[in-house]
Amino acid sequence: MPAPIKVDFWFDPICPFAWMTSRWIDEVARQRDLDVTWHIMSLELLNEEKDIPQSYRDMLQGTSRLGRVVSGVEQDLGNEKVKALYDALGTRIHPGGRKDRDAVLQEAIAELEIPESIVERADAGEFDERYRASHLSGMERVGDEVGTPIIAIDGVAFFGPVISPAPKGEEALRLFDGVVMAASVDGFFELKRSRTRGPVFD
């Protein structure tokens, strides 16, 4: 049997496009043998030294709390629980349209029976170094002029794909095969067009 395709996925829980790309990866994983590892990254850290509109900076403020908790979950409970937490957070934030991130976090950890002590340790700064290291690990693969998500397929990393809505069935597989093919070309760097629609959630 061929080995599973190794996929590494860096996400910020508040990014709607990362959410849709993650739903696409889930759809592919239902049809193909993927070994997916989920990693936290941060739009707040990415933009901390950049000149961005104040409204966007205000929107990002405080989102790192979610990321620090994800880092604690990754350390203590592992990749499977990271994915479950991302699903629980993202379902509330994106299709659910919830804005109170603290409430969303409390509901998600209660649903998944994640120890409250992990949140307390995250708030105390215990996971800050791990959180930043995970973010930088993704950025080092693609440079700092991109955003979230970052995906690596068998070690070749890129920003995106940015999709809306997440494709299903054969369409999901066609996109994945195209991405795998592009990633296999050493000199391939960028392919882009302007977005003509915003996030479309199921």
CSV table of N, CA and C in Angstrom, one decimal, residues 39-177:
chain,number,residue,atom,x,y,z
A,39,HIS,N,-1.6,22.8,12.6
A,39,HIS,CA,-0.7,23.7,13.3
A,39,HIS,C,-1.4,25.1,13.5
A,40,ILE,N,-1.1,25.8,14.6
A,40,ILE,CA,-1.6,27.1,14.8
A,40,ILE,C,-0.7,28.1,14.1
A,41,MET,N,-1.3,29.1,13.6
A,41,MET,CA,-0.5,30.3,13.2
A,41,MET,C,-1.4,31.5,13.6
A,42,SER,N,-0.9,32.8,13.3
A,42,SER,CA,-1.6,33.9,13.9
A,42,SER,C,-1.6,35.1,13.0
A,43,LEU,N,-2.7,35.6,12.6
A,43,LEU,CA,-2.8,36.9,11.9
A,43,LEU,C,-2.4,38.0,12.7
A,44,GLU,N,-2.6,37.9,14.0
A,44,GLU,CA,-2.2,39.0,14.9
A,44,GLU,C,-0.6,39.1,15.0
A,45,LEU,N,0.0,37.9,15.1
A,45,LEU,CA,1.5,37.9,15.1
A,45,LEU,C,2.0,38.4,13.7
A,46,LEU,N,1.4,37.9,12.7
A,46,LEU,CA,1.8,38.2,11.3
A,46,LEU,C,1.8,39.7,11.1
A,47,ASN,N,0.9,40.4,11.7
A,47,ASN,CA,0.7,41.8,11.4
A,47,ASN,C,1.2,42.8,12.5
A,48,GLU,N,1.8,42.2,13.5
A,48,GLU,CA,2.2,43.0,14.7
A,48,GLU,C,3.1,44.2,14.3
A,49,GLU,N,4.0,44.0,13.3
A,49,GLU,CA,4.9,45.1,13.0
A,49,GLU,C,4.5,45.7,11.7
A,50,LYS,N,3.4,45.4,11.1
A,50,LYS,CA,3.0,46.0,9.8
A,50,LYS,C,2.1,47.2,9.9
A,51,ASP,N,2.1,48.0,8.9
A,51,ASP,CA,1.2,49.2,8.9
A,51,ASP,C,-0.1,48.7,8.2
A,52,ILE,N,-1.1,48.4,9.1
A,52,ILE,CA,-2.4,48.0,8.6
A,52,ILE,C,-3.4,48.9,9.2
A,53,PRO,N,-4.6,48.9,8.5
A,53,PRO,CA,-5.7,49.8,9.0
A,53,PRO,C,-6.0,49.5,10.5
A,54,GLN,N,-6.3,50.5,11.3
A,54,GLN,CA,-6.6,50.4,12.7
A,54,GLN,C,-7.8,49.5,12.9
A,55,SER,N,-8.8,49.6,12.0
A,55,SER,CA,-10.0,48.7,12.1
A,55,SER,C,-9.6,47.2,12.0
A,56,TYR,N,-8.7,46.9,11.2
A,56,TYR,CA,-8.2,45.5,11.0
A,56,TYR,C,-7.5,45.1,12.3
A,57,ARG,N,-6.6,46.0,12.8
A,57,ARG,CA,-5.8,45.7,14.0
A,57,ARG,C,-6.8,45.5,15.2
A,58,ASP,N,-7.8,46.3,15.3
A,58,ASP,CA,-8.8,46.1,16.3
A,58,ASP,C,-9.5,44.8,16.2
A,59,MET,N,-9.8,44.4,15.0
A,59,MET,CA,-10.5,43.1,14.8
A,59,MET,C,-9.6,41.9,15.3
A,60,LEU,N,-8.3,42.1,15.0
A,60,LEU,CA,-7.3,41.0,15.4
A,60,LEU,C,-7.0,41.0,16.9
A,61,GLN,N,-7.2,42.1,17.6
A,61,GLN,CA,-6.7,42.2,19.0
A,61,GLN,C,-7.4,41.1,19.8
A,62,GLY,N,-6.6,40.4,20.5
A,62,GLY,CA,-7.1,39.4,21.4
A,62,GLY,C,-7.3,38.0,20.8
A,63,THR,N,-7.2,37.9,19.5
A,63,THR,CA,-7.4,36.6,18.9
A,63,THR,C,-6.3,35.6,19.2
A,64,SER,N,-5.1,36.2,19.7
A,64,SER,CA,-4.0,35.3,20.0
A,64,SER,C,-4.4,34.4,21.3
A,65,ARG,N,-5.4,34.8,22.0
A,65,ARG,CA,-5.8,33.9,23.1
A,65,ARG,C,-6.2,32.6,22.6
A,66,LEU,N,-7.0,32.6,21.6
A,66,LEU,CA,-7.4,31.3,21.0
A,66,LEU,C,-6.2,30.5,20.6
A,67,GLY,N,-5.2,31.1,19.9
A,67,GLY,CA,-4.0,30.4,19.5
A,67,GLY,C,-3.2,29.9,20.6
A,68,ARG,N,-3.1,30.6,21.7
A,68,ARG,CA,-2.3,30.1,22.8
A,68,ARG,C,-3.0,28.9,23.4
A,69,VAL,N,-4.3,28.9,23.5
A,69,VAL,CA,-5.0,27.7,24.0
A,69,VAL,C,-4.8,26.5,23.1
A,70,VAL,N,-4.9,26.7,21.8
A,70,VAL,CA,-4.6,25.7,20.8
A,70,VAL,C,-3.2,25.1,21.0
A,71,SER,N,-2.3,26.0,21.3
A,71,SER,CA,-0.9,25.5,21.5
A,71,SER,C,-0.8,24.6,22.7
A,72,GLY,N,-1.5,25.0,23.8
A,72,GLY,CA,-1.6,24.2,25.0
A,72,GLY,C,-2.2,22.9,24.8
A,73,VAL,N,-3.3,22.8,24.0
A,73,VAL,CA,-4.0,21.6,23.7
A,73,VAL,C,-3.0,20.7,22.8
A,74,GLU,N,-2.3,21.3,21.9
A,74,GLU,CA,-1.4,20.5,21.1
A,74,GLU,C,-0.3,19.9,22.0
A,75,GLN,N,0.2,20.6,22.9
A,75,GLN,CA,1.2,20.1,23.8
A,75,GLN,C,0.7,19.0,24.7
A,76,ASP,N,-0.4,19.2,25.3
A,76,ASP,CA,-0.9,18.3,26.3
A,76,ASP,C,-1.8,17.1,25.8
A,77,LEU,N,-2.5,17.4,24.7
A,77,LEU,CA,-3.5,16.5,24.2
A,77,LEU,C,-3.3,15.9,22.8
A,78,GLY,N,-2.5,16.6,22.0
A,78,GLY,CA,-2.1,16.1,20.7
A,78,GLY,C,-2.9,16.6,19.5
A,79,ASN,N,-2.5,16.1,18.3
A,79,ASN,CA,-3.1,16.6,17.1
A,79,ASN,C,-4.6,16.4,16.9
A,80,GLU,N,-5.0,15.2,17.3
A,80,GLU,CA,-6.4,14.9,17.2
A,80,GLU,C,-7.3,15.9,17.9
A,81,LYS,N,-6.9,16.3,19.1
A,81,LYS,CA,-7.7,17.2,19.9
A,81,LYS,C,-7.5,18.6,19.3
A,82,VAL,N,-6.4,19.0,18.8
A,82,VAL,CA,-6.3,20.3,18.1
A,82,VAL,C,-7.3,20.4,17.0
A,83,LYS,N,-7.4,19.3,16.2
A,83,LYS,CA,-8.4,19.4,15.1
A,83,LYS,C,-9.8,19.5,15.6
A,84,ALA,N,-10.1,18.8,16.7
A,84,ALA,CA,-11.5,18.9,17.3
A,84,ALA,C,-11.7,20.3,17.8
A,85,LEU,N,-10.7,20.9,18.4
A,85,LEU,CA,-10.9,22.2,18.9
A,85,LEU,C,-11.1,23.2,17.8
A,86,TYR,N,-10.3,23.1,16.7
A,86,TYR,CA,-10.5,24.0,15.6
A,86,TYR,C,-11.9,23.8,15.0
A,87,ASP,N,-12.4,22.6,14.9
A,87,ASP,CA,-13.7,22.4,14.4
A,87,ASP,C,-14.8,23.1,15.3
A,88,ALA,N,-14.6,22.9,16.6
A,88,ALA,CA,-15.6,23.5,17.5
A,88,ALA,C,-15.5,25.0,17.5
A,89,LEU,N,-14.3,25.6,17.5
A,89,LEU,CA,-14.2,27.0,17.4
A,89,LEU,C,-14.8,27.6,16.1
A,90,GLY,N,-14.3,27.0,15.0
A,90,GLY,CA,-14.6,27.4,13.7
A,90,GLY,C,-16.1,27.3,13.3
A,91,THR,N,-16.7,26.3,13.8
A,91,THR,CA,-18.2,26.1,13.5
A,91,THR,C,-19.0,27.3,14.1
A,92,ARG,N,-18.5,27.7,15.3
A,92,ARG,CA,-19.2,28.8,16.0
A,92,ARG,C,-18.9,30.1,15.4
A,93,ILE,N,-17.6,30.3,15.0
A,93,ILE,CA,-17.1,31.6,14.5
A,93,ILE,C,-17.6,31.9,13.1
A,94,HIS,N,-17.5,30.9,12.2
A,94,HIS,CA,-17.7,31.1,10.8
A,94,HIS,C,-19.2,30.9,10.4
A,95,PRO,N,-19.6,29.6,10.2
A,95,PRO,CA,-21.1,29.5,9.8
A,95,PRO,C,-22.0,30.0,10.9
A,96,GLY,N,-21.5,29.9,12.2
A,96,GLY,CA,-22.3,30.3,13.3
A,96,GLY,C,-22.4,31.8,13.5
A,97,GLY,N,-21.4,32.6,13.0
A,97,GLY,CA,-21.4,34.0,13.0
A,97,GLY,C,-21.2,34.6,14.4
A,98,ARG,N,-20.6,33.8,15.3
A,98,ARG,CA,-20.4,34.3,16.7
A,98,ARG,C,-19.2,35.3,16.8
A,99,LYS,N,-19.4,36.3,17.6
A,99,LYS,CA,-18.4,37.4,17.7
A,99,LYS,C,-17.7,37.3,19.1
A,100,ASP,N,-18.3,36.8,20.1
A,100,ASP,CA,-17.7,36.8,21.4
A,100,ASP,C,-16.8,35.6,21.5
A,101,ARG,N,-15.5,35.9,21.3
A,101,ARG,CA,-14.5,34.8,21.2
A,101,ARG,C,-14.3,34.2,22.5
A,102,ASP,N,-14.4,34.9,23.6
A,102,ASP,CA,-14.2,34.3,24.9
A,102,ASP,C,-15.3,33.3,25.2
A,103,ALA,N,-16.5,33.6,24.8
A,103,ALA,CA,-17.6,32.7,25.0
A,103,ALA,C,-17.5,31.5,24.1
A,104,VAL,N,-17.1,31.7,22.9
A,104,VAL,CA,-16.9,30.6,22.0
A,104,VAL,C,-15.9,29.7,22.5
A,105,LEU,N,-14.8,30.2,23.0
A,105,LEU,CA,-13.7,29.4,23.6
A,105,LEU,C,-14.2,28.5,24.7
A,106,GLN,N,-14.9,29.2,25.7
A,106,GLN,CA,-15.5,28.4,26.8
A,106,GLN,C,-16.4,27.3,26.4
A,107,GLU,N,-17.3,27.6,25.4
A,107,GLU,CA,-18.2,26.6,25.0
A,107,GLU,C,-17.4,25.4,24.3
A,108,ALA,N,-16.4,25.7,23.5
A,108,ALA,CA,-15.7,24.7,22.8
A,108,ALA,C,-14.9,23.8,23.8
A,109,ILE,N,-14.3,24.4,24.7
A,109,ILE,CA,-13.5,23.5,25.7
A,109,ILE,C,-14.4,22.7,26.5
A,110,ALA,N,-15.6,23.2,26.8
A,110,ALA,CA,-16.6,22.4,27.6
A,110,ALA,C,-17.1,21.3,26.8
A,111,GLU,N,-17.4,21.6,25.5
A,111,GLU,CA,-17.9,20.5,24.6
A,111,GLU,C,-16.9,19.4,24.5
A,112,LEU,N,-15.6,19.7,24.4
A,112,LEU,CA,-14.6,18.7,24.1
A,112,LEU,C,-14.0,18.2,25.4
A,113,GLU,N,-14.5,18.6,26.6
A,113,GLU,CA,-13.9,18.2,27.9
A,113,GLU,C,-12.4,18.5,28.0
A,114,ILE,N,-12.0,19.6,27.5
A,114,ILE,CA,-10.6,20.1,27.6
A,114,ILE,C,-10.5,20.7,29.0
A,115,PRO,N,-9.5,20.3,29.7
A,115,PRO,CA,-9.3,20.9,31.1
A,115,PRO,C,-9.2,22.4,31.1
A,116,GLU,N,-10.0,23.0,31.9
A,116,GLU,CA,-10.0,24.5,32.1
A,116,GLU,C,-8.5,25.0,32.4
A,117,SER,N,-7.8,24.1,33.1
A,117,SER,CA,-6.4,24.5,33.5
A,117,SER,C,-5.5,24.9,32.3
A,118,ILE,N,-5.8,24.3,31.1
A,118,ILE,CA,-5.1,24.6,29.9
A,118,ILE,C,-5.3,26.1,29.5
A,119,VAL,N,-6.6,26.5,29.6
A,119,VAL,CA,-6.9,27.9,29.4
A,119,VAL,C,-6.2,28.8,30.4
A,120,GLU,N,-6.2,28.5,31.6
A,120,GLU,CA,-5.5,29.2,32.7
A,120,GLU,C,-4.0,29.3,32.4
A,121,ARG,N,-3.4,28.2,32.1
A,121,ARG,CA,-2.0,28.2,31.8
A,121,ARG,C,-1.7,29.1,30.5
A,122,ALA,N,-2.6,29.0,29.5
A,122,ALA,CA,-2.4,29.8,28.3
A,122,ALA,C,-2.5,31.3,28.7
A,123,ASP,N,-3.5,31.7,29.5
A,123,ASP,CA,-3.6,33.1,29.9
A,123,ASP,C,-2.4,33.6,30.7
A,124,ALA,N,-1.8,32.6,31.4
A,124,ALA,CA,-0.6,33.0,32.2
A,124,ALA,C,0.7,33.0,31.4
A,125,GLY,N,0.6,32.7,30.1
A,125,GLY,CA,1.8,32.8,29.2
A,125,GLY,C,2.6,31.6,29.1
A,126,GLU,N,2.1,30.4,29.6
A,126,GLU,CA,2.9,29.2,29.6
A,126,GLU,C,3.2,28.8,28.1
A,127,PHE,N,2.3,29.0,27.2
A,127,PHE,CA,2.4,28.4,25.9
A,127,PHE,C,2.8,29.5,24.8
A,128,ASP,N,3.2,30.7,25.3
A,128,ASP,CA,3.5,31.8,24.4
A,128,ASP,C,4.7,31.4,23.4
A,129,GLU,N,5.7,30.8,23.9
A,129,GLU,CA,6.9,30.4,23.1
A,129,GLU,C,6.5,29.4,22.1
A,130,ARG,N,5.7,28.4,22.5
A,130,ARG,CA,5.3,27.3,21.6
A,130,ARG,C,4.4,27.9,20.5
A,131,TYR,N,3.5,28.8,20.9
A,131,TYR,CA,2.6,29.4,20.0
A,131,TYR,C,3.3,30.2,18.9
A,132,ARG,N,4.3,31.0,19.3
A,132,ARG,CA,5.0,31.8,18.3
A,132,ARG,C,5.9,30.9,17.5
A,133,ALA,N,6.4,29.9,18.0
A,133,ALA,CA,7.3,28.9,17.3
A,133,ALA,C,6.5,28.2,16.2
A,134,SER,N,5.2,27.8,16.5
A,134,SER,CA,4.4,27.2,15.5
A,134,SER,C,4.1,28.2,14.3
A,135,HIS,N,3.8,29.4,14.7
A,135,HIS,CA,3.5,30.4,13.7
A,135,HIS,C,4.7,30.6,12.8
A,136,LEU,N,5.9,30.8,13.4
A,136,LEU,CA,7.1,31.0,12.6
A,136,LEU,C,7.5,29.8,11.8
A,137,SER,N,7.2,28.6,12.3
A,137,SER,CA,7.5,27.4,11.5
A,137,SER,C,6.7,27.5,10.2
A,138,GLY,N,5.5,27.9,10.2
A,138,GLY,CA,4.7,28.1,8.9
A,138,GLY,C,5.3,29.2,8.0
A,139,MET,N,5.5,30.3,8.6
A,139,MET,CA,6.0,31.5,7.9
A,139,MET,C,7.4,31.2,7.2
A,140,GLU,N,8.2,30.5,7.9
A,140,GLU,CA,9.6,30.2,7.4
A,140,GLU,C,9.5,29.4,6.1
A,141,ARG,N,8.4,28.7,5.9
A,141,ARG,CA,8.3,27.9,4.7
A,141,ARG,C,7.8,28.7,3.5
A,142,VAL,N,7.2,29.8,3.7
A,142,VAL,CA,6.5,30.5,2.6
A,142,VAL,C,6.9,32.0,2.5
A,143,GLY,N,7.5,32.6,3.6
A,143,GLY,CA,7.8,34.0,3.6
A,143,GLY,C,6.7,34.7,4.3
A,144,ASP,N,6.9,36.0,4.6
A,144,ASP,CA,6.0,36.8,5.5
A,144,ASP,C,5.1,37.7,4.7
A,145,GLU,N,5.0,37.5,3.4
A,145,GLU,CA,4.0,38.3,2.6
A,145,GLU,C,2.8,37.5,2.2
A,146,VAL,N,2.4,36.6,3.0
A,146,VAL,CA,1.2,35.8,2.8
A,146,VAL,C,0.4,35.8,4.1
A,147,GLY,N,-0.6,35.0,4.1
A,147,GLY,CA,-1.5,34.9,5.3
A,147,GLY,C,-1.8,33.5,5.6
A,148,THR,N,-3.1,33.3,6.0
A,148,THR,CA,-3.5,31.9,6.4
A,148,THR,C,-4.6,31.5,5.5
A,149,PRO,N,-4.7,30.2,5.1
A,149,PRO,CA,-3.9,29.1,5.6
A,149,PRO,C,-2.5,28.9,4.8
A,150,ILE,N,-1.7,28.2,5.5
A,150,ILE,CA,-0.5,27.7,4.9
A,150,ILE,C,-0.6,26.2,4.8
A,151,ILE,N,-0.3,25.6,3.7
A,151,ILE,CA,-0.4,24.1,3.6
A,151,ILE,C,1.0,23.6,3.1
A,152,ALA,N,1.4,22.5,3.6
A,152,ALA,CA,2.6,21.8,3.1
A,152,ALA,C,2.2,20.4,2.7
A,153,ILE,N,2.5,20.0,1.5
A,153,ILE,CA,2.2,18.7,1.0
A,153,ILE,C,3.5,17.9,0.7
A,154,ASP,N,3.7,16.9,1.5
A,154,ASP,CA,5.0,16.1,1.5
A,154,ASP,C,6.1,17.1,1.5
A,155,GLY,N,6.0,18.1,2.4
A,155,GLY,CA,7.1,19.0,2.7
A,155,GLY,C,7.2,20.3,1.9
A,156,VAL,N,6.4,20.4,0.8
A,156,VAL,CA,6.4,21.6,-0.1
A,156,VAL,C,5.3,22.5,0.4
A,157,ALA,N,5.6,23.7,0.8
A,157,ALA,CA,4.6,24.6,1.4
A,157,ALA,C,4.3,25.7,0.5
A,158,PHE,N,3.0,26.2,0.7
A,158,PHE,CA,2.5,27.4,0.0
A,158,PHE,C,1.4,28.0,0.7
A,159,PHE,N,1.1,29.2,0.4
A,159,PHE,CA,-0.1,29.9,1.0
A,159,PHE,C,-1.3,29.5,0.2
A,160,GLY,N,-2.4,29.2,0.9
A,160,GLY,CA,-3.7,28.8,0.2
A,160,GLY,C,-3.8,27.3,0.1
A,161,PRO,N,-4.7,26.8,-0.9
A,161,PRO,CA,-5.5,27.7,-1.8
A,161,PRO,C,-6.6,28.4,-1.1
A,162,VAL,N,-6.9,29.6,-1.6
A,162,VAL,CA,-8.0,30.4,-1.1
A,162,VAL,C,-9.2,30.1,-1.9
A,163,ILE,N,-10.2,29.5,-1.3
A,163,ILE,CA,-11.4,29.0,-2.1
A,163,ILE,C,-12.7,29.4,-1.4
A,164,SER,N,-13.7,29.6,-2.2
A,164,SER,CA,-15.0,29.9,-1.6
A,164,SER,C,-16.1,29.6,-2.7
A,165,PRO,N,-17.0,28.7,-2.4
A,165,PRO,CA,-17.0,27.8,-1.2
A,165,PRO,C,-16.1,26.6,-1.3
A,166,ALA,N,-16.0,25.8,-0.3
A,166,ALA,CA,-15.1,24.6,-0.3
A,166,ALA,C,-15.7,23.6,-1.3
A,167,PRO,N,-14.9,23.1,-2.2
A,167,PRO,CA,-15.4,22.2,-3.2
A,167,PRO,C,-15.7,20.8,-2.6
A,168,LYS,N,-16.6,20.1,-3.2
A,168,LYS,CA,-17.0,18.8,-2.7
A,168,LYS,C,-16.7,17.7,-3.8
A,169,GLY,N,-16.7,16.4,-3.3
A,169,GLY,CA,-16.7,15.3,-4.2
A,169,GLY,C,-15.5,15.3,-5.2
A,170,GLU,N,-15.8,15.0,-6.4
A,170,GLU,CA,-14.8,15.0,-7.4
A,170,GLU,C,-14.1,16.3,-7.6
A,171,GLU,N,-14.8,17.4,-7.5
A,171,GLU,CA,-14.2,18.7,-7.6
A,171,GLU,C,-13.1,18.9,-6.6
A,172,ALA,N,-13.4,18.5,-5.4
A,172,ALA,CA,-12.4,18.6,-4.3
A,172,ALA,C,-11.1,17.8,-4.6
A,173,LEU,N,-11.3,16.6,-5.2
A,173,LEU,CA,-10.1,15.8,-5.6
A,173,LEU,C,-9.4,16.4,-6.8
A,174,ARG,N,-10.1,17.0,-7.7
A,174,ARG,CA,-9.4,17.6,-8.8
A,174,ARG,C,-8.5,18.8,-8.4
A,175,LEU,N,-9.0,19.6,-7.4
A,175,LEU,CA,-8.2,20.7,-6.9
A,175,LEU,C,-7.0,20.2,-6.2
A,176,PHE,N,-7.2,19.1,-5.4
A,176,PHE,CA,-6.1,18.6,-4.6
A,176,PHE,C,-5.0,18.0,-5.5
A,177,ASP,N,-5.4,17.3,-6.6
A,177,ASP,CA,-4.5,16.8,-7.5
A,177,ASP,C,-3.7,17.9,-8.2
